[in-house]
C-alpha angles and dihedrals in degrees: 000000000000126000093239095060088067132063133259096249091050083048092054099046086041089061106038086053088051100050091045088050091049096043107031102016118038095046086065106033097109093042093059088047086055097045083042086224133090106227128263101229087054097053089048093057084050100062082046097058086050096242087126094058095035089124089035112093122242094244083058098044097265133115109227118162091159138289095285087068097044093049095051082047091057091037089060097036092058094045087058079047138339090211091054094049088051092064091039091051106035086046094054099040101038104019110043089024105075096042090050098051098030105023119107119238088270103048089050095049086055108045111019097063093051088039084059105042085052094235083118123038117205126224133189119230103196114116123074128190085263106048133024109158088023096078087168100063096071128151108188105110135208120188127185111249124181085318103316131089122235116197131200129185149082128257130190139198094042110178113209089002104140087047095043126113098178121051109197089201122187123204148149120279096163106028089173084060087066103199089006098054092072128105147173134250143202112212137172120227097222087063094123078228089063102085119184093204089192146300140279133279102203141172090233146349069057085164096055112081127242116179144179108232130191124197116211124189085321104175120198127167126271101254083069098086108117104229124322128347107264093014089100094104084049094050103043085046092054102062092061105094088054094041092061108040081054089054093039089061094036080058090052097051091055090048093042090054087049091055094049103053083045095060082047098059101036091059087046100047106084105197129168083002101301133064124280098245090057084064100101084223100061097033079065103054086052092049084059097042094055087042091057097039093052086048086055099055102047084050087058103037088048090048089053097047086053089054095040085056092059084247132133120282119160097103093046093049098045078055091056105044090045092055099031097056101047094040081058096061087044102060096030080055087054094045088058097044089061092056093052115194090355097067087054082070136084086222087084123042093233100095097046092054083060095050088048102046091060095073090062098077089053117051128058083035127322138272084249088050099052090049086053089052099047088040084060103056088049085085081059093053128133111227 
């Protein structure tokens, strides 16, 4: 995409998140996989810049243009670091998301101004050991006792769970309603009833951090309760088109940075007296690689106009995510292939941007999801 196909205010926030990730994210990137853990500091400039309220509206603390912005923010976030993109993405869809779009007026006044500043970071506590894609099939429980919730249960895959401040937690509250009997929670983290049993050893995004949580006996009042009673599945449903467009350009960035480091190599490495992107082999293998990383974006940023419209997305995004995500470890598997044996070390960045691409096809629905999606609005379908 051009730059004059975007507006000055996304150029603007374009640029500024690409010169932050170049400058204050990408030199310690490694150093943060190898702590497990994004700085602080980092995350606190973060929340400054306004990266952390980009979906949350002025009047409510936040900084949303629209969801173009926010998707080539993500985009340049995750090439400085996929696991810093992760937290950036996962906080602002859905963290700040479900409050925005379900909280009451209370609920927003509280939260969303501290979500988007960045001084609280959201989590979503959906997926149990027993079902990820199947929001539906849940077993925490949370019963209604003398005006307060307790809730009982044990989620996985936690992103930002240890950091968090906010828990967005999902359980059955009817469990004779089926699909219907399921409903949302805001909890605090710092409810004694809200464990993090541990984090997260991962293949990549290994700084982000990805927990197990159980909730015990955690008690919160009843004005806690996310939306209405039995909405839960509706509201965990409705933060899809934004989540995967933020993991579709999450996926980008990765890729983008792969690419990148790639070209850079391949002008540097003199073989067989000439450098290696002169080699008609390998200039192809680039040629592909930029092809599939600009297809990816205009997926994405159509996608996100579609969302920043109010119109219907899911489709678009699934599309997105799907292509965006495998076109990630594609071109992350090429980038390793120019360098040869070098890519295989962690000398060069190329074989962590693999590791931390493949995540991508697996959280916020799989690829087998998204087909299945797509698959779906093809009855609907105009011939």
């Amino acid at each position: 995409m051009n730059d004059h196909d975007l507006t000055e205010e996304q150029r603007m926030i374009r640029d500024m998140a690409r010169e932050f990730a170049r400058n204050e994210i990408a030199p310690h990137a490694q150093a943060w996989e190898k702590a497990g853990w994004i700085d602080d500091a980092l995350v606190r400039k973060m929340g400054e810049l306004g990266l952390l309220g980009m979906i949350v509206p002025e009047e409510l603390g936040g900084t949303y243009i629209d969801y173009v912005a926010y998707a080539l923010a993500v985009e340049e976030i995750s090439a400085g670091d996929g696991a810093v993109g992760a937290l950036m993405s996962i906080h602002n869809s859905v963290g700040c998301g479900p409050v925005l779009r379900y909280g009451s007026d209370e609920q927003k006044q509280h939260w969303l101004p501290v979500l988007a500043s960045g001084e609280a970071i959201g989590c979503f506590c959906l997926t149990e050991p027993q079902a990820g894609s199947e929001a539906h099939n849940l077993r925490t429980r949370a019963e209604l006792r003398d005006g307060q919730w307790v809730l009982n249960g044990a989620k996985q895959f936690v992103s930002n769970g240890k950091r968090a401040q906010l828990a967005i937690v999902f359980a059955v509250t009817d469990p004779e309603l089926g699909k219907k009997g399921l409903s949302a929670f805001l909890v605090p983290t710092d409810n004694p009833g809200f464990v993090v049993d541990r984090s997260e050893h991962k293949m990549g995004i290994k700084a982000s951090d990805t927990c197990a949580v159980t909730l015990n006996n955690c008690v919160i009042p009843e004005a806690n309760l996310l939306g209405p009673r039995g909405k839960g599945l509706a509201i965990a449903l409705s933060n899809l088109e934004g989540g995967r467009i933020g993991i579709a350009a999450q996926s980008l960035g990765i890729a983008r940075a792969a690419f990148e480091a790639a070209v850079a190599y391949a002008r540097d490495r003199v073989q067989f007296g000439q450098p290696i992107i002169q080699h008609q082999s390998i200039a192809n293998l680039l040629a592909d690689m930029h092809t599939q990383l600009n297809a990816a974006r205009l997926l994405i940023l159509h996608a996100a106009r579609l969302r920043s419209a109010g119109e219907p997305c899911l489709t678009e995004a699934s599309q997105a995510k799907l292509f965006a995500s495998e076109m990630a470890e594609r071109v992350c598997s090429k980038a390793i292939q120019i360098h040869g044996g070098y890519g295989y070390l962690e000398d060069y960045p190329v074989e962590k941007y693999y590791r931390d691409a493949r995540i991508t096809q697996l959280y916020e629905g799989t690829s087998e999801v998204q087909r299945m999606v797509i698959a779906n609005a093809l009855e609907h379908y105009a011939l």
